[in-house]
XYZ file of C-alpha atoms in Angstrom:
579
model
C 130.441 76.044 98.026
C 127.223 77.559 98.744
C 128.560 81.134 97.866
C 129.488 79.636 95.088
C 126.354 77.633 93.827
C 124.864 81.511 94.758
C 126.474 82.942 92.578
C 126.127 80.580 90.221
C 122.371 80.855 90.778
C 122.990 85.142 89.687
C 124.669 84.185 87.016
C 122.157 81.963 85.585
C 119.880 84.269 86.216
C 120.814 87.265 84.648
C 122.047 84.942 81.310
C 118.141 84.249 80.960
C 117.265 88.359 81.474
C 119.653 89.148 79.605
C 117.289 86.781 76.677
C 114.603 86.659 78.152
C 111.904 86.756 75.100
C 113.753 82.888 74.604
C 113.502 81.614 77.679
C 109.856 82.982 78.658
C 108.457 80.058 77.507
C 110.945 77.793 80.556
C 109.554 79.660 83.360
C 105.703 78.363 83.148
C 107.469 74.823 84.410
C 109.414 76.079 87.008
C 109.522 76.636 90.493
C 106.850 79.221 90.977
C 110.179 81.130 93.696
C 112.284 80.563 90.917
C 110.646 82.658 88.934
C 109.632 85.259 91.553
C 113.517 85.516 91.130
C 113.905 85.601 87.858
C 110.711 89.640 87.352
C 112.739 90.541 90.615
C 115.883 90.414 88.324
C 114.167 92.323 86.092
C 112.537 94.922 88.172
C 116.623 95.197 89.167
C 118.413 96.014 85.542
C 115.566 98.460 85.451
C 113.951 96.409 82.236
C 111.321 97.893 83.530
C 108.700 97.047 80.185
C 109.252 93.899 79.434
C 108.352 93.095 83.874
C 105.158 95.588 83.282
C 104.505 93.414 80.135
C 104.614 89.906 81.817
C 102.637 90.553 85.918
C 99.905 92.888 84.046
C 99.119 88.296 82.884
C 96.685 87.618 86.743
C 98.125 83.889 86.261
C 102.098 84.723 86.158
C 100.922 86.809 88.572
C 98.938 85.713 90.472
C 102.080 82.623 91.587
C 104.131 86.196 92.609
C 101.226 86.560 95.243
C 102.481 82.532 96.332
C 105.794 82.758 97.464
C 104.631 85.103 100.953
C 107.956 86.399 101.774
C 108.622 87.876 98.736
C 106.736 90.664 99.543
C 107.812 93.795 99.939
C 110.132 93.239 97.051
C 106.429 92.687 94.835
C 105.442 95.383 96.655
C 108.169 97.520 95.247
C 107.443 96.247 91.439
C 103.886 97.061 91.486
C 104.593 100.654 91.744
C 107.368 100.884 90.352
C 105.048 99.785 86.921
C 102.085 102.337 88.237
C 104.922 105.493 88.578
C 106.160 104.378 84.845
C 102.561 104.063 83.298
C 101.337 100.334 83.358
C 98.191 100.558 85.259
C 98.490 97.364 86.359
C 96.232 97.422 89.233
C 93.060 98.437 87.325
C 94.151 95.432 84.433
C 94.420 93.082 87.035
C 91.493 93.928 88.808
C 89.866 93.996 84.843
C 90.892 90.430 84.406
C 89.914 89.126 87.720
C 86.856 90.440 87.292
C 86.637 88.372 83.802
C 87.345 85.572 84.980
C 84.850 85.289 87.687
C 82.375 85.892 84.421
C 83.826 82.300 83.689
C 84.202 80.955 86.545
C 80.737 80.128 88.543
C 79.622 76.820 86.194
C 82.866 75.520 85.569
C 85.924 73.426 88.078
C 88.332 76.404 88.932
C 85.264 77.854 90.925
C 87.313 78.076 94.587
C 90.532 78.593 92.866
C 88.505 81.817 91.476
C 87.862 82.965 94.978
C 91.211 82.285 96.544
C 92.600 84.194 94.093
C 90.345 86.968 94.809
C 91.123 87.036 98.745
C 94.543 86.811 97.858
C 94.451 90.118 95.340
C 92.158 91.785 96.680
C 93.781 92.169 99.649
C 97.680 92.564 97.994
C 95.924 95.402 95.870
C 94.692 97.506 99.594
C 98.522 96.511 100.741
C 99.617 97.962 97.840
C 97.408 101.156 98.454
C 94.794 101.036 95.371
C 91.674 101.106 97.069
C 89.314 101.190 94.887
C 90.400 98.401 92.540
C 90.862 96.592 95.612
C 86.944 96.768 96.499
C 86.702 95.784 92.720
C 87.996 92.429 93.382
C 86.816 91.203 96.455
C 82.806 92.224 95.411
C 83.928 90.027 92.254
C 84.864 87.538 94.270
C 81.698 88.110 96.988
C 79.540 87.393 94.527
C 81.191 84.476 93.064
C 81.671 82.801 97.123
C 77.440 83.664 98.117
C 77.020 81.349 93.926
C 79.163 78.778 95.499
C 77.528 75.209 97.169
C 77.317 76.711 100.579
C 79.174 74.591 103.548
C 81.342 75.493 106.223
C 84.153 76.067 104.223
C 83.173 78.417 101.053
C 80.951 80.036 103.898
C 84.320 80.708 105.656
C 85.486 81.654 102.673
C 82.291 84.228 102.541
C 83.742 85.386 105.575
C 87.074 86.470 104.577
C 85.576 87.920 101.652
C 83.567 90.010 104.093
C 86.477 91.428 106.256
C 89.117 91.956 103.193
C 85.787 94.155 101.981
C 85.118 96.157 105.089
C 88.518 97.149 105.309
C 89.182 98.441 102.076
C 85.742 99.803 102.660
C 86.240 101.668 105.048
C 89.092 102.634 104.547
C 88.392 104.504 101.398
C 85.823 106.641 103.685
C 82.738 103.846 102.044
C 80.826 104.018 104.924
C 77.190 103.161 103.817
C 78.799 100.193 102.258
C 80.410 99.823 104.679
C 77.824 99.332 106.782
C 75.993 97.209 104.039
C 78.462 94.250 104.509
C 78.738 94.990 108.215
C 75.099 93.743 107.912
C 76.040 90.931 106.269
C 79.340 89.712 107.891
C 76.627 89.534 111.279
C 73.817 86.977 109.096
C 76.846 85.004 108.320
C 78.406 84.827 111.631
C 75.202 84.024 112.700
C 74.445 81.071 110.221
C 78.567 79.612 111.166
C 77.793 79.857 114.840
C 74.363 77.994 114.977
C 76.599 74.774 112.243
C 79.185 74.426 115.376
C 81.689 76.402 112.540
C 83.058 79.679 113.529
C 86.746 80.044 113.167
C 88.796 82.627 114.683
C 87.006 86.346 115.324
C 89.813 88.337 116.578
C 91.329 89.791 113.564
C 87.548 90.248 112.312
C 86.233 91.630 115.937
C 88.843 93.425 115.227
C 87.484 95.489 112.119
C 84.726 95.881 113.159
C 85.817 98.060 115.871
C 88.112 100.038 113.002
C 84.499 100.708 110.642
C 82.543 101.477 114.822
C 85.945 104.185 115.265
C 84.764 105.181 111.891
C 82.028 106.127 112.422
C 82.435 107.761 115.760
C 80.355 105.327 117.630
C 83.325 105.089 120.739
C 81.540 102.521 122.894
C 80.424 100.472 120.268
C 83.903 100.116 119.045
C 85.993 99.200 122.728
C 83.353 96.466 123.463
C 84.580 94.720 119.880
C 87.962 95.429 120.241
C 87.344 93.431 123.993
C 86.422 90.754 122.063
C 89.042 90.245 120.065
C 91.709 90.241 122.521
C 89.699 87.715 124.017
C 89.898 85.953 121.203
C 93.475 86.016 120.469
C 94.623 81.881 121.184
C 98.393 80.679 120.548
C 99.219 80.244 116.876
C 97.232 82.814 115.520
C 99.505 85.139 113.431
C 101.412 87.863 115.501
C 100.056 90.430 112.704
C 96.716 89.857 114.225
C 97.512 90.249 117.942
C 99.851 93.895 116.840
C 96.722 95.738 115.066
C 94.060 94.729 118.149
C 96.380 96.239 120.718
C 96.932 99.322 118.018
C 93.080 99.294 118.022
C 92.581 99.486 121.530
C 95.270 101.604 122.157
C 93.392 104.413 119.487
C 89.991 103.940 121.202
C 91.445 104.084 124.906
C 93.761 107.058 123.633
C 90.623 109.219 122.049
C 88.374 107.800 125.358
C 91.225 110.212 127.352
C 92.105 106.969 128.906
C 96.264 108.078 127.560
C 98.523 105.697 130.245
C 96.317 103.085 128.726
C 97.376 104.137 125.312
C 100.365 104.306 125.441
C 100.861 101.278 126.959
C 99.453 98.753 124.256
C 101.057 100.553 121.687
C 104.626 100.283 123.534
C 103.409 96.443 123.595
C 102.663 96.161 119.887
C 104.910 98.238 118.664
C 108.141 95.861 120.810
C 105.963 92.820 119.107
C 106.256 94.021 115.926
C 109.694 95.246 115.952
C 110.241 91.144 117.290
C 108.636 89.387 114.090
C 108.217 92.093 111.622
C 111.447 91.406 109.420
C 112.811 96.191 108.785
C 111.456 96.162 105.616
C 107.796 94.836 106.661
C 105.168 96.804 104.971
C 103.052 96.916 108.108
C 106.181 97.599 110.578
C 105.223 101.364 109.645
C 101.953 101.554 110.480
C 103.135 100.808 114.155
C 105.607 102.948 114.147
C 103.208 105.771 112.554
C 100.687 105.192 116.813
C 103.783 105.311 118.181
C 104.333 109.355 116.319
C 101.446 110.250 117.223
C 100.289 109.366 120.907
C 104.115 110.961 121.595
C 103.013 113.857 120.308
C 99.624 114.270 120.933
C 100.112 113.397 124.980
C 102.278 114.598 127.272
C 99.967 112.562 129.731
C 102.959 109.712 128.594
C 105.837 111.171 127.775
C 107.872 114.315 129.329
C 110.722 115.449 127.910
C 113.453 117.150 129.342
C 113.997 119.874 125.903
C 110.376 120.329 126.237
C 108.912 120.585 130.240
C 105.783 122.392 128.747
C 104.337 119.897 126.673
C 103.994 122.339 123.790
C 105.714 120.066 121.148
C 107.211 116.633 120.712
C 110.960 116.782 118.574
C 110.863 111.929 119.545
C 107.765 112.308 117.554
C 109.198 113.699 114.900
C 111.942 111.909 115.117
C 109.597 108.949 115.195
C 107.161 109.835 111.743
C 109.998 110.693 110.089
C 111.609 107.710 110.492
C 108.036 106.092 109.105
C 108.032 108.018 106.110
C 111.203 106.998 105.571
C 110.347 103.126 104.994
C 107.429 103.754 103.684
C 108.759 105.635 100.972
C 111.762 102.420 100.465
C 108.232 99.992 99.655
C 106.186 102.285 97.467
C 108.221 104.929 96.074
C 107.068 108.854 96.030
C 103.917 109.160 94.869
C 101.359 105.919 96.647
C 98.926 106.989 98.639
C 100.559 105.044 102.270
C 103.306 108.087 101.571
C 101.043 110.672 101.286
C 99.522 109.281 104.880
C 103.013 109.470 105.987
C 103.524 112.901 104.526
C 100.797 114.119 106.414
C 101.641 113.041 110.020
C 105.119 114.208 109.734
C 104.177 117.461 108.509
C 100.949 117.542 111.703
C 103.983 117.097 113.629
C 106.137 119.539 112.299
C 102.748 122.526 112.948
C 103.011 121.496 116.293
C 106.567 121.785 116.657
C 106.112 125.695 115.140
C 108.558 124.109 112.330
C 106.124 125.874 109.996
C 108.643 125.753 107.013
C 109.170 122.191 105.842
C 105.616 121.307 107.709
C 104.433 123.048 104.657
C 107.088 121.710 102.442
C 104.966 118.186 103.627
C 101.486 118.993 103.323
C 101.158 120.423 100.032
C 103.669 117.542 98.917
C 101.023 114.788 100.250
C 98.121 116.600 99.017
C 99.550 116.925 95.573
C 100.244 112.962 95.255
C 96.254 112.228 96.634
C 95.097 114.900 93.974
C 97.008 112.729 91.672
C 95.613 109.089 92.615
C 91.841 109.933 94.479
C 89.055 111.581 92.744
C 88.276 115.583 93.128
C 86.899 116.457 96.580
C 87.817 112.688 97.812
C 86.760 112.677 102.161
C 90.085 111.324 102.051
C 91.786 115.185 101.122
C 89.743 116.612 104.380
C 92.121 115.820 107.011
C 95.399 117.112 104.737
C 93.248 119.699 104.032
C 92.822 120.551 107.398
C 96.032 120.281 108.064
C 97.721 122.720 105.779
C 94.865 125.000 106.744
C 96.378 124.731 110.339
C 99.943 125.318 109.344
C 99.138 128.769 107.012
C 97.734 129.314 110.491
C 101.370 130.025 111.816
C 102.790 130.529 109.037
C 101.305 134.257 108.750
C 101.948 135.468 112.181
C 105.690 133.084 112.398
C 107.206 136.565 111.299
C 105.432 139.471 112.816
C 102.502 138.250 114.713
C 101.922 142.296 115.052
C 101.035 142.226 111.547
C 99.685 139.268 110.037
C 100.153 137.999 106.011
C 96.612 138.477 105.600
C 96.959 136.705 102.483
C 98.335 133.062 103.990
C 95.404 133.423 106.679
C 92.786 134.290 103.423
C 93.494 130.535 102.645
C 93.361 129.574 106.024
C 90.167 130.199 106.188
C 88.944 128.044 102.534
C 91.235 125.106 103.618
C 89.355 125.226 107.209
C 86.078 125.369 105.408
C 86.554 122.768 102.091
C 87.632 120.660 105.505
C 84.167 121.088 107.232
C 82.946 120.955 103.795
C 84.010 117.919 102.732
C 84.374 116.075 106.247
C 80.751 116.677 106.579
C 79.057 114.948 103.882
C 80.948 111.961 104.088
C 81.034 111.486 107.639
C 77.396 113.241 108.750
C 77.092 116.035 111.241
C 77.481 114.086 114.471
C 81.066 112.642 114.177
C 84.359 112.815 116.006
C 86.211 114.079 112.843
C 83.026 116.104 111.767
C 83.644 118.448 115.728
C 87.311 118.649 115.512
C 87.118 120.290 112.098
C 83.566 122.500 113.843
C 86.710 123.222 116.677
C 90.102 123.986 114.683
C 87.398 125.920 111.746
C 86.038 128.615 115.339
C 89.757 128.994 116.664
C 89.905 130.360 113.117
C 88.039 133.018 113.475
C 88.491 133.675 116.755
C 92.702 134.066 115.756
C 91.357 136.964 113.681
C 88.634 137.443 116.036
C 85.678 137.420 114.111
C 84.487 136.459 117.589
C 80.389 135.540 116.778
C 80.942 132.785 114.669
C 84.579 131.181 116.567
C 81.922 131.040 119.827
C 79.280 129.355 117.613
C 81.594 126.268 115.738
C 83.143 126.508 119.427
C 79.464 125.474 120.632
C 77.945 123.468 117.774
C 81.979 121.064 118.804
C 81.552 120.931 122.098
C 77.777 119.979 121.679
C 78.600 117.128 119.277
C 81.392 115.608 121.216
C 78.878 116.012 124.069
C 76.360 113.664 121.769
C 79.373 110.960 120.398
C 81.258 110.388 124.076
C 79.029 112.085 126.434
C 79.710 114.840 129.115
C 82.537 113.080 130.684
C 85.374 112.369 128.024
C 88.647 113.697 127.468
C 89.298 115.639 124.843
C 86.667 117.800 126.615
C 89.463 120.354 127.638
C 90.782 121.880 124.050
C 86.338 122.184 123.863
C 86.468 124.454 127.404
C 89.984 125.572 127.474
C 89.574 127.329 123.798
C 85.769 128.899 124.721
C 87.185 129.941 127.636
C 89.555 132.088 125.965
C 87.422 133.369 123.402
C 85.199 135.302 126.718
C 88.162 136.391 128.250
C 88.852 137.916 124.460
C 85.196 139.435 125.005
C 85.200 140.205 128.995
C 82.855 137.910 129.762
C 85.132 136.965 132.572
C 82.472 134.850 134.965
C 81.607 132.606 132.270
C 85.156 132.858 131.075
C 86.089 131.345 134.957
C 83.384 128.436 134.763
C 85.083 127.219 131.719
C 88.396 126.915 133.183
C 86.811 125.049 136.015
C 85.372 122.718 134.573
C 88.735 122.118 131.947
C 91.441 122.151 135.222
C 88.649 119.236 136.259
C 88.223 117.429 133.241
C 92.180 117.662 132.808
C 93.008 116.404 136.020
C 90.532 113.135 135.714
C 91.576 112.271 133.016
C 96.109 113.194 131.867
C 96.405 113.667 135.459
C 97.822 117.286 137.638
C 101.474 117.689 135.105
C 98.831 118.026 131.564
C 100.822 120.303 130.141
C 97.087 121.903 128.826
C 97.319 123.288 132.615
C 99.139 125.921 132.149
C 96.911 128.086 129.856
C 93.225 127.151 132.356
C 95.953 128.709 135.303
C 97.105 131.634 133.930
C 94.043 132.288 131.920
C 91.771 132.168 135.568
C 95.215 134.329 136.987
C 93.896 136.637 134.075
C 89.406 136.706 135.344
C 90.454 136.815 138.614
C 92.421 139.938 137.939
C 90.426 140.974 135.676
C 86.834 140.634 138.552
C 89.757 141.840 140.880
C 89.553 139.138 143.402
C 93.002 139.177 145.337
C 92.149 135.943 146.994
C 91.605 133.407 144.281
C 94.298 134.847 142.189
C 97.166 134.461 144.169
C 96.043 131.013 144.871
C 96.391 130.533 140.994
C 99.688 131.739 141.560
C 100.369 130.180 143.654
C 98.970 126.144 141.778
C 100.875 127.221 138.481
C 104.579 127.749 140.186
C 103.909 124.770 141.403
C 102.774 123.094 138.662
C 105.861 124.062 136.497
C 108.161 123.178 139.761
C 106.682 119.153 139.261
C 106.440 119.848 135.525
C 109.929 120.083 135.855
C 110.957 117.638 137.968
C 109.825 115.064 135.737
C 110.743 116.192 132.735
C 113.866 115.475 133.682
C 112.774 112.161 135.711
C 111.541 110.660 132.610
C 112.563 111.218 129.904
C 110.552 109.520 127.930
C 111.011 106.271 129.801
C 107.232 105.442 129.671
C 107.700 105.110 125.532
C 111.059 102.947 125.389
C 110.486 101.337 122.076
C 111.966 98.186 123.919
C 111.594 96.042 126.714
C 110.095 93.416 127.813
C 106.920 91.740 126.023
C 103.645 91.476 128.702
C 101.743 88.157 128.642
C 98.977 89.164 126.943
C 96.320 87.474 130.113
C 97.416 90.341 131.689
C 97.388 92.911 129.833
C 93.991 92.544 129.218
C 93.177 92.232 132.845
C 95.223 95.759 132.855
C 93.051 97.087 130.422
C 89.442 96.123 131.800
C 89.855 95.977 135.334
C 88.218 99.332 135.557
């Protein structure tokens, strides 16, 4: 009987879709979930023009937003309309702005605020942050015009929360700073009224803001607060996001083992609570893939015992890209970001041709969506610069392709300029740009320029992280290598020794980067005529290689398995902050 009933429902839906305008007036009186089914049927039967003319109506779209379990389908419909020339994102944001002008003094005020919160969040999830910000700013102004009751103040806080998320994602840092200040004031007001809601998700968002402005100690503090706010009954997505954020902070601070534990837990929870088509699942998978790629202290692979690359990360990031394409199609900012992450992984695995295809597709999508020279482009341009470096030397390392090197140089310079404009000089991203441009000049034997940039990168990172941080090994090792090429062996020796000390402290004695440092020291001592020290590090290198081979076979990437037990949150909290 159930099969027959479903078939009859489908048949009825098809009849309505076929003669849509004959039945249109009746849709206003039927339940929202049935209206949704009719509109999704229009999408499935490719009646895109009819669907666009309907969903561009703010009231109809709000009905769709209320059917929360069909969000993935709505995201697919939305992106299809954008692809077909219906600028539904801007139309809806403009319609909401107009609605706000007529809602301040009427009984529909709270309903319009609720609409703004829901629409602003959806547009952000759909990848259209500019229009999301427009909606949320109007919603914020409406909230501030409402009578200041505990309920209205909590809605204002929700609006600020969503607005902070959009502004951070869009690199609007002055605006994000202003929003953060307003959030602090509002939390203080609600605390005095004893009306504070649970703040776990908001504290996590504040932590993301501080990461963006490279204040990692402050970011860690807010992440710790968000973890402590976790209580039974909160959405599982809040827990997942908090663990993702804390994993990112730990990784940036060189606490790679903790980062691995945290992202593994986030992924296991996400796989348990999210549907396979949920738009939030690829976010977690991308974070997981990046930790797989970037930290061999977390994962050893037998096919790559030296840690020069990680094919598993490419598989994971490819999976995330396909998931995003299934939701957003091919012309969405989130697809562009997934393409960039995959291109970066392919670069580190020396698959330069495919990496170039991915990064150029990513840049093409972003240039079609973003204004010229938008700061979000900087990261992709930098990745393309690295890929072109690899391609320039791939065919014959002794005769590089100068045209590719020239283009790579321009890309690295543009990346640095865009990053400084968006983030300022004293940011982790800017330090990374200095480092990449300095490494490029070292590669093409412009040693003076290389030294200045690499020293600047190290100085910025030291200002952000202090003298002790895991990523400093890349600065120290790269500078040491430069001084070897300049025949300044005593300088190189000092830097290699510091790099080794830092590597062992943060990543352990099996860290893959130690190979370059040990080999560098062997060369330095050979040039300096110090046979005793040279032989010592030849022995050390041999021991390191043997241990790496043993561990690569034993571990087989088990430390970052996607499935397994979920650790109780109190135990996880104790593990993360026991130091």
